Amino acid sequence: MNTPFSPMGQPVDRVDGRLKVTGHARYAGEYPEDGLLHGSVVSSSIASGRVLTIDTREALKVPGVVAVIDHTNRPPVASYDEKYEDADSAEGSPFRPFYNDKVLYSGQPLALVVAETLELARHAGSLVRIEYEQKLHETDLSTALDQAHDAPAELPEPRGNFEAELAGSALSVDVTYSTPSEYHNPMEPHASTVLYQADGSLNIHDKTQGPQNCQDYLHKVFGLDKDKIRVQAAFVGGAFGSGLRPQYQLPLAVMAALQLKRSVRVTLTRQQMFTFGYRPRTVQRLQLGAAANGRLLAVGHEAIGQTSRFEDFTEHVVEWSGMLYHCDNVKLTYKLVPLDVYTPLDMRAPGAALGMIGLECAMDELACAVAIDPVRLRVINFAERNGNEDKPYSSKELLECYRQGAERFGWEQRNPEPRSMREGRQLVGWGMAGGVWEAMQNKASAKARIDAQGKLVVSSATTDIGTGTYTVMTQIAAESCGVELDNVTFLLGDSSLPTAPLQGGSFTVSSVGTAVQQACQALQRQLLEVAKELHPAYASATPDQVRFEAGQLHLGNQAVSMAELAAAQADGAIEVQVDAEPDKKRDAYATATHSAVFVEVLVDEDLGTIRVNRVVNAVAAGRVVNPKMARSQILGGVVWGMGMALQEEALLDHDLGRPMNHSLAEYHIPVNADIGDIDVLFVEEHDEIVNALGSKGVGEIGIVGVAAAIANAVYHATGKRVREFPITLDKLL
């Protein structure tokens, strides 16, 4: 009996792995060009005010310096007199580099020194002298909470009677949690290499999660025809959301290239990676009311986040509290405080990574108040439907996540009493939390082409930010077309390819993967039509009767190769392109990934140091296309969650209005020595509604719930509830 041909679901190695480990994968700041100029950004040292003078005389005396560009001598910019947006823009007016003399935040780019080498440009940048008229600034959320206004977010309407049910609850908790600002800091800093062509067109290599978004942005900002702009991002060294919007090095590099009619590269320093978007600081109040048996009667979640003075950045912080558990009386509030800072930006599991800290820590406090096991409390309040939308879930194996995760962790051996478990001088804490992330799908297009050698090339303008997109799309294409993996190439990261959404939100496999699948299926139909013309045996064959496998069309004992069919065409190839969009049957359902995170921490009783000793993360994400890639995504999310819980925070000097720890030496993130055992468990989940692949994506869900589970474990170990993140030893001692 033949085993079905199925590359999907296999732990295939990265198809781009060899290029990466041998250094042949080129990133945005690595493309060579004769005569390439280098730009270095000069940043504002004040947080609010205006520029009086920019003295560039000493910088221009440096041999090899070609130009210094600022708001006084920049080339005309088409859109600077009108509002424009990009695909990930917030409500308001987007930041315009070199727009005028106003300083909106500390670190704002004020000048660009262009020179023959990067070292010369940076040295000359240090010689630029800027005189300011300084204004009072406000960068501290905690002192400006009274200035909060409603966020322009589409929040679910309050349901039931929250206040009355809370007041009448047998038990309730009313607690406030705070989280700090965090910065993306991917390994590859942001860079743009703008290669100026003889005809005035631009070939750009940019660090981005959406080359077509950057192309559209430059088209709007500079008034250039789209066919004059090609944006490529073949390899991206991590992004986590920092590449969703075009960052300021891109327009500055284009500005310089257009003015000088030369190729220009602008690379940001690690310190300048702290001068644009970030995860916003929040203050969250949770009010939960429950019956004596633990059943939720009232859920209130109010979040206040920071934003810039020029845009209202919104994300889904509180919505999860209205959908993860069943409750008939819910009130969700989300407000923003404008400060003299740059606009925040989506950052891995935006909103959920923050909002679930508040919800899942409050649920742990409720479990203690009603003396019910934290897992049991969540099972009691399991929601069959999404209460915000009043829709059933397309699939939801969260109960299995609880069960299998608890079993793998050994949760039944937990003594619920805080400070009751120890190993020598180490207090042992066991904590858990749930996780949820919306399973989205966007429109996407893909092209599939098979040639006379039987080589299948599939393409779409998505990116691979290290998540394994090259590999999983290759697997989807191989299975959907019936071609061996070695004969498949997936092209991405190029604005000239078929349309794709930004890579983010865990919707790339659902969106682009569906387009790839449909393109390959359309190619199969085209191959069958050609076979009918060339081979009488196939003349009356229907698609159901033909088997596509290993590059051949099988019909009974007959077989014809796809290569032969392609060779018979005038141009020696068969090509199709499709536009895919979400199936209408999704509309009646809520779609989401879910998880259950179990954590063991060891807390030194004398020193207050915390070590995350082991983690079990049980995830239900539909069909997993590549378990090796998916596991890596969850591992990365768990490690980041450890950082959120225990280390990561931007420490602002509010007198200066900027981060003091703007380096990877002082901005603390987990390193290998901090990591204990991480066990990733994928719970089987079948979903024929979410998309034809049955896949929900795993990029975001790995981080959700981790920080809360660690905080709950720290409480269990020490008996001390820390509500200000990160949980550092000074807060425990």
XYZ file of C-alpha atoms in Angstrom, residues 152 156 160 167 186 246 288 386 430-431 608 615 653 678 704 713:
16
model
C -9.723 54.964 19.197
C -16.682 45.227 22.680
C -24.662 42.441 31.515
C -20.711 44.191 44.225
C 16.361 42.079 16.795
C 8.876 51.641 7.464
C -12.973 39.962 39.058
C -16.211 33.962 22.154
C 4.752 26.224 40.537
C 2.546 28.552 38.533
C 15.979 36.784 46.189
C 8.510 25.233 31.516
C 15.703 59.209 32.615
C 11.544 24.090 28.019
C 1.352 34.761 25.653
C 5.033 30.704 40.324
